[in-house]
Amino acid sequence: RNFTVRGGTRQTDLDGQTQVGRFSGGEYMNAGPARIAQWMVTLDYCRELGIPIEVFTNTNASALIYHEGMGAPVRYRTAKADVYGYVSELLAKATDQGALDSSLTGDDKQRLLAFLEGWGDIGAQHRYTGSKRRGYSVDPGAFDQAGTPLPGPPSLSDVLASGVGRHFSFEFEYEQAMLMFQPVGGMDRIPAALVRAIGPGRVRTGCAVTGITNGDNGVSVTYTRGGREQRIDADYCIAAMPPHIAARIPHNLGADVRHALTTFDVHPVGKMGLEYRSRWWETDHRIYGGITETDLDLDHVWYPSHGYHGRRGTLIGYYNTDAHAVAYGQLTPAQREARAVAQGVRIHGDKYRTELASSFSVAWHRTPHIEGGWALPTTDNIPAYVLLNQPQGRVYFAGDWLTFLVTWQAGAFDSARRVVTELHSRVLKS
Ligand SMILES: Cc1cc2nc3c(=O)[nH]c(=O)nc-3n(C[C@H](O)[C@H](O)[C@H](O)COP(=O)(O)OP(=O)(O)OC[C@H]3O[C@@H](n4cnc5c(N)ncnc54)[C@H](O)[C@@H]3O)c2cc1C
C-alpha cells in the first residue's frame, strides 16, 4: 500500500478503469501511508537507510472545520477558543457554586480555578466573552492597529450544536500527535531504499502467488509472472499479503487457517490528490499544511506539508473511509473529481475549481491485490489472530493486520521483525 503517485504513474482498478497521473514535476500524492509518528520504528528505518525526513503537519490552528449547515468554515483556533472558553466557564461556575465540594478541597478549588482562567481565557470573573485566541479579521500591526477581532463568540448553545469539539481529541492520540514526519519526496522512498539495501537482484516484483504447499522439508510457492506459471522452492515462506487476499490462495495449511484468514474486518478507503496551479490555501487563507475536518463525504482534506511558497501544490482532496469511500469508489475518476471539487468549493470557494490542474484517486477496496484500505482484527476473531501469528508448518504470516498497529507501516515492520526473529531462532535450533 506504500504507493506514491507522480506524473506518469499508471493504475488500473478492479473495474477496469485506468488512470495515469498527470502531476507536474516534483508534485506527488502519498495515496497510502503519509505520516509517521516520532516513536514509530519506521523512522529508525529512515535514519538507517539515509532517507531524509521533514515534518508532516497533522494539526494546524489555521486549518478549518466545516460541518453541514455552517454558513462558513471555522478555523481550529477559533473553535478551540470557544469550546475551551465555555467549558472552563461552566466548570468554574460549578466550582464557585460549591457543586464540586465533595470532590475538591479549598486548595484544590483555587488551583483548578487558576488553571481554568488560563485554559479558557475566562478572566477573574470566570466568564467567557471571547478571546484574542479566536483570531482577527484584520491582524494586529503598527501604531494604532490593535487588530479587528473576529465577530463573536457565538452562544454556548450554538457552539455545542456546531459539534466542532468532536475533532479536538484526534491530536491527543498516541499515533497522531505532533510532531509527525514524512520522507522528503514521497513515502515510496522507503521501499525504494529497502530494495537498494537488500539488493535489487533479491527482490522480484510482478509475481502473483497462485499456490502455497507446505511440506516436511520445505515450501513450494507457485506464481505467475508475465503470464507464465513458475515455481519457487524454499526452506520457509513468509506470506505478507492482506489476509482476505491470502484466504483465496490455494494452500494445504488446513481449514482453520483458511477460515481464520477470512475473519478480519476489511475497510473501504479512498484518497484523492488534487494538483493546483497556485497555492491559494497559503496566499488567500494563510494555511500552511495541516488538515481540514468536515462532515461532508470528503471526511478529511489535507494541505501539503512541503513545497511552501512554491508555484504549485497538491492537496489531498478527500481521505475517506467506509460508506463515503464506497460512494466515491463507485464513480469514475472524472465523476469523483467533480463530486470532490463541488464539496471542496463549499469550504474553500471558487479557486478550488478554477485553479485545479489535475487529479488522481485511489479506491483501495477496488485496487487489485489489495482490495481494502486495512484489515482489522476484531473482538470476535482473537483465536484467528493468535493462530495466524503462529507458524503453520513452514509458513509464516506477517503484516500490520497481525499487530496492535493496523493502518501503520510500523505494524508491518514490527510483524516482519517478529517473524524473522522467530525464524532465525528456529533455524539456529534445527
Ligand atoms: C489510505 C492509507 C493510509 C495509510 N496511512 C498510513 C500512514 O499515514 N502511516 C503509516 O505508517 N501507514 C499508513 N498506512 C498503512 C500502511 O500502508 C501499511 O501498514 C503498510 O503498507 C503495510 O505493509 P505490508 O507490506 O505489510 O502490506 P501491504 O502494503 O498491504 O502489501 C501487501 C502486498 O502483497 C501483495 N500481494 C497481494 N496478493 C498477492 C499475491 N497473490 N501474490 C504476491 N503478492 C501479493 C500486494 O500486491 C502488496 O504489495 C496507510 C494505508 C492506507 C491504505
Short mmCIF file of N, CA, C and O and ligand atoms in Angstrom, two decimals, residues 1-3 30-37 40 42 176 180 187 207-210 223 240-242 245-246 249 269-271 302 319 364 368-370 372-374 398-401 405-413, ligand 1:
data_model
loop_
_atom_site.label_atom_id
_atom_site.label_comp_id
_atom_site.label_asym_id
_atom_site.label_seq_id
_atom_site.Cartn_x
_atom_site.Cartn_y
_atom_site.Cartn_z
N ARG A 1 0.81 -1.22 0.00
CA ARG A 1 0.00 0.00 0.00
C ARG A 1 0.84 1.26 0.00
O ARG A 1 0.32 2.35 -0.10
N ASN A 2 2.15 1.10 0.16
CA ASN A 2 3.03 2.27 0.10
C ASN A 2 3.11 2.70 -1.36
O ASN A 2 3.88 2.15 -2.15
N PHE A 3 2.28 3.66 -1.74
CA PHE A 3 2.04 3.99 -3.14
C PHE A 3 2.07 5.51 -3.30
O PHE A 3 1.19 6.21 -2.80
N ASN A 30 0.85 10.95 -1.67
CA ASN A 30 1.00 9.67 -1.00
C ASN A 30 -0.39 9.07 -0.88
O ASN A 30 -1.18 9.49 -0.03
N ALA A 31 -0.70 8.12 -1.76
CA ALA A 31 -2.06 7.58 -1.81
C ALA A 31 -2.33 6.62 -0.66
O ALA A 31 -3.47 6.39 -0.29
N GLY A 32 -1.29 6.04 -0.12
CA GLY A 32 -1.42 5.17 1.05
C GLY A 32 -0.81 5.87 2.25
O GLY A 32 -1.24 6.97 2.61
N PRO A 33 0.22 5.27 2.87
CA PRO A 33 0.82 5.89 4.06
C PRO A 33 1.38 7.27 3.75
O PRO A 33 1.93 7.51 2.68
N ALA A 34 1.24 8.17 4.75
CA ALA A 34 1.66 9.55 4.53
C ALA A 34 2.35 10.16 5.75
O ALA A 34 3.09 11.11 5.61
N ARG A 35 2.08 9.63 6.95
CA ARG A 35 2.62 10.28 8.15
C ARG A 35 3.23 9.23 9.07
O ARG A 35 2.78 8.08 9.09
N ILE A 36 4.23 9.66 9.82
CA ILE A 36 4.95 8.75 10.71
C ILE A 36 5.12 9.44 12.06
O ILE A 36 5.62 10.57 12.11
N ALA A 37 4.70 8.75 13.13
CA ALA A 37 4.89 9.32 14.47
C ALA A 37 6.34 9.15 14.91
O ALA A 37 7.04 8.24 14.45
N MET A 40 7.66 5.71 16.12
CA MET A 40 7.50 4.51 15.28
C MET A 40 8.83 4.04 14.72
O MET A 40 9.68 4.84 14.32
N THR A 42 9.42 2.96 12.00
CA THR A 42 9.55 3.42 10.61
C THR A 42 10.61 4.52 10.51
O THR A 42 11.38 4.57 9.54
N GLN A 176 -1.19 9.90 16.48
CA GLN A 176 -1.44 11.07 15.63
C GLN A 176 -0.87 12.37 16.16
O GLN A 176 -0.96 13.41 15.49
N MET A 180 4.81 14.97 13.61
CA MET A 180 4.86 13.78 12.78
C MET A 180 5.77 14.08 11.59
O MET A 180 6.10 15.24 11.33
N MET A 187 6.50 8.94 0.17
CA MET A 187 6.63 7.80 1.09
C MET A 187 7.32 6.61 0.43
O MET A 187 7.94 5.79 1.10
N CYS A 207 4.99 -10.69 -9.34
CA CYS A 207 4.76 -12.13 -9.22
C CYS A 207 3.49 -12.35 -8.40
O CYS A 207 3.45 -12.00 -7.22
N ALA A 208 2.48 -12.92 -9.02
CA ALA A 208 1.22 -13.16 -8.30
C ALA A 208 1.20 -14.62 -7.84
O ALA A 208 1.14 -15.54 -8.66
N VAL A 209 1.26 -14.80 -6.53
CA VAL A 209 1.28 -16.16 -5.97
C VAL A 209 -0.05 -16.85 -6.26
O VAL A 209 -1.12 -16.26 -6.08
N THR A 210 0.04 -18.11 -6.71
CA THR A 210 -1.19 -18.87 -7.03
C THR A 210 -1.36 -20.09 -6.14
O THR A 210 -2.42 -20.72 -6.16
N TYR A 223 3.60 -19.24 -8.78
CA TYR A 223 3.20 -17.86 -9.08
C TYR A 223 3.22 -17.63 -10.58
O TYR A 223 3.83 -18.40 -11.33
N ALA A 240 3.11 -12.26 3.16
CA ALA A 240 2.91 -10.90 3.67
C ALA A 240 1.82 -10.16 2.90
O ALA A 240 1.85 -8.94 2.79
N MET A 241 0.88 -10.91 2.37
CA MET A 241 -0.22 -10.26 1.65
C MET A 241 -1.41 -10.06 2.59
O MET A 241 -1.45 -10.64 3.68
N PRO A 242 -2.37 -9.21 2.21
CA PRO A 242 -3.52 -8.98 3.09
C PRO A 242 -4.28 -10.29 3.35
O PRO A 242 -4.34 -11.15 2.46
N ILE A 245 -6.94 -11.56 0.93
CA ILE A 245 -6.38 -12.00 -0.36
C ILE A 245 -5.76 -13.38 -0.17
O ILE A 245 -5.99 -14.30 -0.97
N ALA A 246 -5.00 -13.54 0.91
CA ALA A 246 -4.37 -14.84 1.18
C ALA A 246 -5.43 -15.93 1.32
O ALA A 246 -5.19 -17.09 0.96
N ILE A 249 -6.05 -17.95 -1.81
CA ILE A 249 -4.93 -18.64 -2.46
C ILE A 249 -4.93 -20.11 -2.04
O ILE A 249 -4.95 -20.40 -0.83
N VAL A 269 -11.48 2.34 1.73
CA VAL A 269 -10.79 3.62 1.98
C VAL A 269 -10.51 4.29 0.64
O VAL A 269 -10.16 3.61 -0.33
N GLY A 270 -10.67 5.62 0.60
CA GLY A 270 -10.38 6.35 -0.64
C GLY A 270 -9.53 7.58 -0.38
O GLY A 270 -9.59 8.18 0.69
N LYS A 271 -8.71 7.92 -1.37
CA LYS A 271 -7.90 9.14 -1.29
C LYS A 271 -7.84 9.76 -2.67
O LYS A 271 -7.72 9.03 -3.66
N TRP A 302 -6.40 17.47 3.19
CA TRP A 302 -5.03 17.73 3.67
C TRP A 302 -4.35 18.78 2.79
O TRP A 302 -4.43 18.71 1.56
N TYR A 319 -9.91 12.09 1.98
CA TYR A 319 -9.34 10.88 2.57
C TYR A 319 -10.49 10.33 3.39
O TYR A 319 -10.76 10.78 4.50
N TRP A 364 -9.06 2.10 -2.47
CA TRP A 364 -8.23 0.96 -2.07
C TRP A 364 -8.99 -0.36 -2.13
O TRP A 364 -8.42 -1.41 -2.43
N PRO A 368 -6.47 -3.86 -7.28
CA PRO A 368 -6.07 -5.26 -7.39
C PRO A 368 -5.01 -5.64 -6.37
O PRO A 368 -4.12 -4.84 -6.06
N HIS A 369 -5.10 -6.84 -5.87
CA HIS A 369 -4.14 -7.43 -4.92
C HIS A 369 -4.17 -6.79 -3.54
O HIS A 369 -3.37 -7.15 -2.68
N ILE A 370 -5.05 -5.81 -3.31
CA ILE A 370 -5.14 -5.15 -2.00
C ILE A 370 -6.58 -5.25 -1.47
O ILE A 370 -6.82 -5.74 -0.38
N GLY A 372 -8.82 -3.36 -0.14
CA GLY A 372 -9.26 -2.80 1.15
C GLY A 372 -8.18 -1.88 1.67
O GLY A 372 -6.99 -2.06 1.38
N GLY A 373 -8.59 -0.87 2.43
CA GLY A 373 -7.59 0.05 2.99
C GLY A 373 -6.78 -0.63 4.08
O GLY A 373 -5.57 -0.52 4.14
N TRP A 374 -7.50 -1.32 4.94
CA TRP A 374 -6.85 -2.06 6.02
C TRP A 374 -7.77 -3.15 6.53
O TRP A 374 -8.98 -3.11 6.32
N ALA A 398 2.72 -12.42 7.96
CA ALA A 398 3.20 -11.14 8.51
C ALA A 398 2.41 -10.00 7.89
O ALA A 398 1.95 -10.09 6.75
N GLY A 399 2.25 -8.94 8.66
CA GLY A 399 1.55 -7.76 8.15
C GLY A 399 1.02 -6.94 9.31
O GLY A 399 0.93 -7.43 10.44
N ASP A 400 0.65 -5.69 9.02
CA ASP A 400 0.13 -4.84 10.09
C ASP A 400 -1.15 -5.42 10.69
O ASP A 400 -1.48 -5.18 11.85
N TRP A 401 -1.87 -6.25 9.92
CA TRP A 401 -3.12 -6.85 10.39
C TRP A 401 -2.89 -7.86 11.51
O TRP A 401 -3.83 -8.31 12.15
N LEU A 405 -0.91 -2.37 15.63
CA LEU A 405 -0.62 -1.16 14.87
C LEU A 405 -1.16 -1.27 13.45
O LEU A 405 -0.47 -0.94 12.49
N VAL A 406 -2.41 -1.78 13.33
CA VAL A 406 -3.01 -1.84 12.00
C VAL A 406 -3.13 -0.41 11.49
O VAL A 406 -3.37 0.51 12.27
N THR A 407 -2.99 -0.23 10.22
CA THR A 407 -3.00 1.05 9.50
C THR A 407 -1.68 1.80 9.62
O THR A 407 -1.60 2.96 9.22
N TRP A 408 -0.67 1.15 10.17
CA TRP A 408 0.63 1.82 10.27
C TRP A 408 1.73 0.92 9.73
O TRP A 408 1.78 -0.26 10.07
N GLN A 409 2.63 1.53 8.96
CA GLN A 409 3.78 0.77 8.47
C GLN A 409 4.59 0.19 9.63
O GLN A 409 5.19 -0.87 9.50
N ALA A 410 4.59 0.90 10.76
CA ALA A 410 5.31 0.41 11.93
C ALA A 410 4.80 -0.97 12.32
O ALA A 410 5.57 -1.82 12.78
N GLY A 411 3.50 -1.22 12.12
CA GLY A 411 2.93 -2.53 12.40
C GLY A 411 3.50 -3.57 11.46
O GLY A 411 3.88 -4.68 11.87
N ALA A 412 3.56 -3.23 10.17
CA ALA A 412 4.10 -4.16 9.18
C ALA A 412 5.57 -4.47 9.50
O ALA A 412 6.00 -5.62 9.45
N PHE A 413 6.33 -3.43 9.85
CA PHE A 413 7.74 -3.64 10.19
C PHE A 413 7.86 -4.53 11.42
O PHE A 413 8.66 -5.46 11.47
C1 LIG B 1 -5.02 5.04 2.71
C2 LIG B 1 -3.98 4.51 3.64
C3 LIG B 1 -3.36 5.35 4.53
C4 LIG B 1 -2.35 4.89 5.36
N1 LIG B 1 -1.71 5.78 6.16
C5 LIG B 1 -0.60 5.40 6.81
C6 LIG B 1 0.24 6.37 7.42
O1 LIG B 1 -0.04 7.57 7.38
N2 LIG B 1 1.36 5.95 8.03
C7 LIG B 1 1.73 4.64 8.05
O2 LIG B 1 2.80 4.33 8.60
N3 LIG B 1 0.94 3.68 7.48
C8 LIG B 1 -0.20 4.03 6.85
N4 LIG B 1 -0.96 3.10 6.18
C9 LIG B 1 -0.70 1.67 6.40
C10 LIG B 1 0.45 1.12 5.57
O3 LIG B 1 0.24 1.36 4.21
C11 LIG B 1 0.56 -0.37 5.81
O4 LIG B 1 0.67 -0.63 7.19
C12 LIG B 1 1.77 -0.99 5.14
O5 LIG B 1 1.88 -0.58 3.80
C13 LIG B 1 1.65 -2.50 5.21
O6 LIG B 1 2.72 -3.08 4.55
P1 LIG B 1 2.71 -4.62 4.17
O7 LIG B 1 3.88 -4.83 3.28
O8 LIG B 1 2.59 -5.46 5.39
O9 LIG B 1 1.34 -4.87 3.40
P2 LIG B 1 0.79 -4.27 2.05
O10 LIG B 1 1.33 -2.91 1.82
O11 LIG B 1 -0.69 -4.46 2.08
O12 LIG B 1 1.43 -5.21 0.94
C14 LIG B 1 0.89 -6.45 0.63
C15 LIG B 1 1.47 -6.86 -0.70
O13 LIG B 1 1.00 -8.16 -1.03
C16 LIG B 1 0.86 -8.17 -2.43
N5 LIG B 1 0.02 -9.30 -2.86
C17 LIG B 1 -1.32 -9.45 -2.81
N6 LIG B 1 -1.69 -10.60 -3.37
C18 LIG B 1 -0.56 -11.21 -3.78
C19 LIG B 1 -0.28 -12.44 -4.46
N7 LIG B 1 -1.24 -13.30 -4.81
N8 LIG B 1 1.00 -12.73 -4.75
C20 LIG B 1 2.01 -11.90 -4.40
N9 LIG B 1 1.81 -10.73 -3.75
C21 LIG B 1 0.53 -10.39 -3.46
C22 LIG B 1 0.22 -6.84 -2.73
O14 LIG B 1 0.36 -6.51 -4.10
C23 LIG B 1 1.04 -5.93 -1.83
O15 LIG B 1 2.18 -5.45 -2.49
C24 LIG B 1 -1.99 3.52 5.34
C25 LIG B 1 -2.64 2.65 4.45
C26 LIG B 1 -3.62 3.14 3.61
C27 LIG B 1 -4.28 2.20 2.63
#
